[in-house]
Coordinates of C-alpha atoms in Angstrom, one line a residue:
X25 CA -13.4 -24.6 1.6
X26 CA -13.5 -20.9 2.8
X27 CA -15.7 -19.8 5.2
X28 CA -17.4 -16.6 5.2
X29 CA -16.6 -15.9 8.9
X30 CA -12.7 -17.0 8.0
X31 CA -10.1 -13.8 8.4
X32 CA -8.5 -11.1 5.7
X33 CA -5.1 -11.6 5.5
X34 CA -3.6 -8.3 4.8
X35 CA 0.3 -8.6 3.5
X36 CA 3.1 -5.7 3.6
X37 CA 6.8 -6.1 4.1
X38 CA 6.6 -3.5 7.3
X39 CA 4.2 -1.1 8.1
X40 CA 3.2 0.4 5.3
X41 CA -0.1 -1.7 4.0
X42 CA -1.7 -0.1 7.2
X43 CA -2.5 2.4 5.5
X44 CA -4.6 -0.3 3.0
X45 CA -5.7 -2.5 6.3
X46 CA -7.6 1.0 7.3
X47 CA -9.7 1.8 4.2
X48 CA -10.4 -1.7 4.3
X49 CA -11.9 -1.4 7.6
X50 CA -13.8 1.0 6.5
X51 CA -15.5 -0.4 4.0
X52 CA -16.1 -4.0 5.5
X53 CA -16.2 -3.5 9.5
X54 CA -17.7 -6.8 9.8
X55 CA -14.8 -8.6 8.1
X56 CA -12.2 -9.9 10.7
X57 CA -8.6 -9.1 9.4
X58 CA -4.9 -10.6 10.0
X59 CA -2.4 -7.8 9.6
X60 CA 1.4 -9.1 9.0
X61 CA 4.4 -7.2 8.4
X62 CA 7.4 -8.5 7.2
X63 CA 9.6 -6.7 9.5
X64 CA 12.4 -9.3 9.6
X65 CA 13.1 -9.3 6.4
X66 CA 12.1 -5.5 4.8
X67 CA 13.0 -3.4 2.8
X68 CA 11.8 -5.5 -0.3
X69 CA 13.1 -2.9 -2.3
X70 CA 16.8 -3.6 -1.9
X71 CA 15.9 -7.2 -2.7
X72 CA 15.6 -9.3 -6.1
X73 CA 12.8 -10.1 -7.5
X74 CA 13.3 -13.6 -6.6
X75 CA 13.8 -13.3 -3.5
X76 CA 10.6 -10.8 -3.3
X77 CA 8.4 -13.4 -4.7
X78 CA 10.1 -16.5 -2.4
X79 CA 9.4 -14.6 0.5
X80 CA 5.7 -13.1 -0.2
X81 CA 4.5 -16.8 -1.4
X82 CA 5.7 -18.4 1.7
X83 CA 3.8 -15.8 3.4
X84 CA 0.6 -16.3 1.5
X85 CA 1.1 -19.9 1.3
X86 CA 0.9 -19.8 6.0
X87 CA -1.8 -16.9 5.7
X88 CA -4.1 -19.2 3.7
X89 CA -3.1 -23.1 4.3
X90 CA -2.5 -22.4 8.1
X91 CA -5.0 -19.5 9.6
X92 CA -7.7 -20.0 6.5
X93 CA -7.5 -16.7 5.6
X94 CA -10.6 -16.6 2.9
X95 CA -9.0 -13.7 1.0
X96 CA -5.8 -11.7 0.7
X97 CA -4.4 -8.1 -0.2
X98 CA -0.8 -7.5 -1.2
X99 CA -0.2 -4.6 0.2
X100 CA 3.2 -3.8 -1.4
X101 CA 4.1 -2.7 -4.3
X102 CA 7.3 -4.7 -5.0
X103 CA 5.7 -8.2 -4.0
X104 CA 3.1 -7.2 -5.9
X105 CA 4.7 -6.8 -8.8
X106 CA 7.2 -9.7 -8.1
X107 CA 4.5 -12.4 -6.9
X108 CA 0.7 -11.8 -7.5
X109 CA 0.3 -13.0 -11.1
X110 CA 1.6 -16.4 -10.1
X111 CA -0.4 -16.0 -6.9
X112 CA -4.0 -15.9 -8.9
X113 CA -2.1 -19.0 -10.6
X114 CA -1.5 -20.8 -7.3
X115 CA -4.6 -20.0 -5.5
X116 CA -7.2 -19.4 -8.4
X117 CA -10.2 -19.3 -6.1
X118 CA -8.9 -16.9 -3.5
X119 CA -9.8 -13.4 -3.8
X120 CA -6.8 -11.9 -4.1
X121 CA -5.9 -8.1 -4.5
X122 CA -2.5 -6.0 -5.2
X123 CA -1.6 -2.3 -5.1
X124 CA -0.6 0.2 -8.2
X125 CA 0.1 3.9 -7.6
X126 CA -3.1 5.6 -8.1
X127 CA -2.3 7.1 -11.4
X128 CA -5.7 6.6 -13.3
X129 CA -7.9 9.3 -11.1
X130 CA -5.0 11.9 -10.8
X131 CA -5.1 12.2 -14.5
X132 CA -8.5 12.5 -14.7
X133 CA -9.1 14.5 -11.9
X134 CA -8.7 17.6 -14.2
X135 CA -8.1 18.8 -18.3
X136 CA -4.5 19.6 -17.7
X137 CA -2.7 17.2 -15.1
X138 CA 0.4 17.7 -14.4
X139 CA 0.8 14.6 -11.4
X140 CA 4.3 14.5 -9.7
X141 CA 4.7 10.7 -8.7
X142 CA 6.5 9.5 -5.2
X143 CA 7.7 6.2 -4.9
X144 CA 10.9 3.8 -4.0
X145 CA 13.4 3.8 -6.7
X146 CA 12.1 0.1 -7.6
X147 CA 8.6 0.7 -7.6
X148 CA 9.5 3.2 -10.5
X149 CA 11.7 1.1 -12.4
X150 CA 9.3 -1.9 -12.4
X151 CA 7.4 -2.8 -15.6
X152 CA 4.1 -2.0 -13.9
X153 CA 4.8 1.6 -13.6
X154 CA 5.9 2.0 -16.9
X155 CA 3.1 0.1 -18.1
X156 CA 0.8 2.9 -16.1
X157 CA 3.0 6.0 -17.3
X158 CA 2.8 4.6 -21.1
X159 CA -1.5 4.5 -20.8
X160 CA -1.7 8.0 -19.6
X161 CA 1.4 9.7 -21.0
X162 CA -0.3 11.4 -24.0
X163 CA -2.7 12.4 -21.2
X164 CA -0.5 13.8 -18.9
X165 CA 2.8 15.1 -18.1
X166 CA 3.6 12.5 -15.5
X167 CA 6.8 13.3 -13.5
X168 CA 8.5 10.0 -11.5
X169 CA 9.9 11.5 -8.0
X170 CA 12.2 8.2 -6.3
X171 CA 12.2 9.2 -2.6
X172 CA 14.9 6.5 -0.6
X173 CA 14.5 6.9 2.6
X174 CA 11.2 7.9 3.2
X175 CA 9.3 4.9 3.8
X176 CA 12.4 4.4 7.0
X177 CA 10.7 7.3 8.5
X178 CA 7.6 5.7 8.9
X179 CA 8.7 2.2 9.7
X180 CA 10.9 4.3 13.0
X181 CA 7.5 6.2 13.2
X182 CA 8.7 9.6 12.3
X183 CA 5.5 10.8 11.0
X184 CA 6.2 14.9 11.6
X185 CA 9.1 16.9 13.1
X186 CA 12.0 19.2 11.2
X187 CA 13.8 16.2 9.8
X188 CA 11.5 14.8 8.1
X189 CA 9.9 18.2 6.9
X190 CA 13.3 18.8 5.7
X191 CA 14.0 15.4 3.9
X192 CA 10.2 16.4 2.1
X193 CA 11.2 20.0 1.2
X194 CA 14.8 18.4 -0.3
X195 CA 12.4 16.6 -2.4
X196 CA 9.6 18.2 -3.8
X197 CA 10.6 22.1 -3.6
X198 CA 11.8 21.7 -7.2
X199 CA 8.7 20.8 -8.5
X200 CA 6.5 22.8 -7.1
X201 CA 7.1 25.7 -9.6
X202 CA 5.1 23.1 -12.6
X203 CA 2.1 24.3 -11.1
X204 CA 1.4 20.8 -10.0
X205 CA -2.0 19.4 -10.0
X206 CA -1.7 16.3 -8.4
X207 CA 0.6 14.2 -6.3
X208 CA 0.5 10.1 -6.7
X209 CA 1.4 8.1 -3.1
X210 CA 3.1 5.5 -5.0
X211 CA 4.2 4.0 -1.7
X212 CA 1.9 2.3 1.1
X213 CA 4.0 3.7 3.4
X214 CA 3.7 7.6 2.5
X215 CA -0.6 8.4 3.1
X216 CA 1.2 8.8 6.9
X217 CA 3.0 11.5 6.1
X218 CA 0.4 12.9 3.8
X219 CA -0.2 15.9 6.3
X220 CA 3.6 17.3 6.2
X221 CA 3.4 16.9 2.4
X222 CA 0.1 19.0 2.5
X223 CA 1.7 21.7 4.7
X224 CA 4.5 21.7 1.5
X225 CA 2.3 21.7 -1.8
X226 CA -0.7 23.8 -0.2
X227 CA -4.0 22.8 -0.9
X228 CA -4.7 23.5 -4.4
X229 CA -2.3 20.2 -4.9
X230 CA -4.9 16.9 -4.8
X231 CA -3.2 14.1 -3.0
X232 CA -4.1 10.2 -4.4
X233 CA -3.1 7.2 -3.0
X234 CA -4.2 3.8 -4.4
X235 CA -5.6 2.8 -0.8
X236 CA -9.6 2.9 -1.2
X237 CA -9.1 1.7 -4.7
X238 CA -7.8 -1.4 -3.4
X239 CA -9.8 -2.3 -1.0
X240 CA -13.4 -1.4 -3.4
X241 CA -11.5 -4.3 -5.2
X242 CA -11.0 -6.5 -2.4
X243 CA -14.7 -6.1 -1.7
X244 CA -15.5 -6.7 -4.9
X245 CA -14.1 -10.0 -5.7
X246 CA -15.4 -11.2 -2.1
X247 CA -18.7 -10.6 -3.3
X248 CA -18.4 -12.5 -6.8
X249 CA -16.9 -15.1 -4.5
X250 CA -19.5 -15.4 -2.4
X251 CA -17.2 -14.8 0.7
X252 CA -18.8 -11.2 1.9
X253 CA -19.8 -11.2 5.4
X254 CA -23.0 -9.4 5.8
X255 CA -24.1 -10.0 9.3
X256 CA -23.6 -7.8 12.1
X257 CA -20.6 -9.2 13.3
X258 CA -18.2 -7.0 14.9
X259 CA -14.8 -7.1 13.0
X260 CA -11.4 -8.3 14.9
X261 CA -7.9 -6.8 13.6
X262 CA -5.3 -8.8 14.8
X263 CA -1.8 -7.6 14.3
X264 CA 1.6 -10.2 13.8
X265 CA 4.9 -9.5 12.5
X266 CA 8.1 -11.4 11.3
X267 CA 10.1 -9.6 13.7
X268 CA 10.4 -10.5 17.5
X269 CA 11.0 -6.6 18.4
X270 CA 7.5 -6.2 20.6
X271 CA 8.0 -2.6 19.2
X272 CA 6.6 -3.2 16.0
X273 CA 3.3 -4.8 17.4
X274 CA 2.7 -1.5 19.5
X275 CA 3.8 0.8 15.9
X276 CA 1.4 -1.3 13.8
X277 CA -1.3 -0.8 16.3
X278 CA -0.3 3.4 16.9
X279 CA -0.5 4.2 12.8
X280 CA -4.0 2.0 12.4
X281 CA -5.4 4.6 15.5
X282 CA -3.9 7.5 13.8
X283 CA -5.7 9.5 11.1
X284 CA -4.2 10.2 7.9

């Protein structure tokens, strides 16, 4: 049986769900968390969906039967979408959280949104998406952006400098005469390149990302579960990866100390 003292297993293919881990941090700094990236095996996005779910079940199967993780967040949209239903089938007493692009508040952030959304290719052709676009599409004009090649930047940790400006500019320049209102993360990886997409859209753009949203969740169901720890007990994150690259141990632990 879970323990309230047992870790928060925290669950992205690389290093994008840091930018999750952090706002969970934030709201539970006594809660000890395990951070894993999938390293070895990313992108997901090139994968099947079968092979997406094999590989994030194995993981969640080792997070929860082998390091009692009390609680875990999918922080990546493809497994997500690919493994978390039968996940909440598997493991119905676990608290158990995913991650959608945060399209809900950037349509009602104002009476006339106009929300350009960045994501991977896949994210944008799963059902989820559509799912989302088809709720608020009366709403809204909601405009899919796939960006390939952005989440590399971060997982080389490129996070500023004139190719990556570039590659942003490529992208989003043609949009930006829609007099957008909003811009949708749809990525865990892009909140930590928020700041050279700022310097692009100016500040009358409002930037979401589905980050705090997940982790208010994540605090949620611990709570209904009983499995909130409320002492004064100074949180632990501890970072492992799939990889054997010590590289990626130092990255993880550079983007959780960096602002974004």
């Amino acid at each position: 049986m879970a323990q309230k003292t047992d870790p928060i297993a925290v669950f992205d293919s690389g290093m994008g769900g840091i930018s999750v881990l952090k706002e969970m941090v934030r709201l539970m700094p006594e809660e000890d968390f395990i951070y894993f990236g999938d390293s070895l095996h990313a992108p997901y996005g090139t994968k099947t969906t079968e092979e997406v779910r094999k590989l994030t079940i194995g993981h969640i199967q080792h997070f929860i039967e082998d390091l009692h993780a009390k609680a875990i967040a999918v922080a990546c949209n493809p497994a997500t979408s690919a493994a978390v239903r039968m996940l909440r089938q598997m493991y119905p007493d676990v608290p158990l959280v995913g991650v959608e692009p945060a399209i809900k508040p950037a349509v009602l952030a104002c009476s006339h949104p106009r929300v350009l959304v960045m994501a991977t290719p896949v994210t944008l052709k799963e059902e989820k998406f559509h799912h989302l676009e088809a709720i608020y599409d009366e709403q809204a004009e909601i405009i899919p952006l796939p960006c390939p090649g952005l989440m590399e930047f971060v997982e080389k940790g490129i996070l500023e400098g004139e190719e990556l400006e570039h590659f942003l500019r490529e992208k989003i320049s043609p949009y930006l005469e829609k007099d957008l209102t909003g811009i949708v993360l749809g990525c865990t990886h892009y909140p930590f390149v928020r700041r050279e997409i700022r310097s692009i859209v100016g500040s009358s753009v409002e930037i979401f990302d589905g980050s705090l949203g997940t982790a208010r969740e994540l605090l949620r169901r611990l709570t209904v579960a009983g499995l909130h720890r409320e002492d004064n007990h100074k949180g632990t994150v501890t970072f492992l990866n799939s990889s054997d690259d010590p590289d990626k141990i130092r990255l993880s632990a550079y983007l959780f100390s960096r602002e974004i």
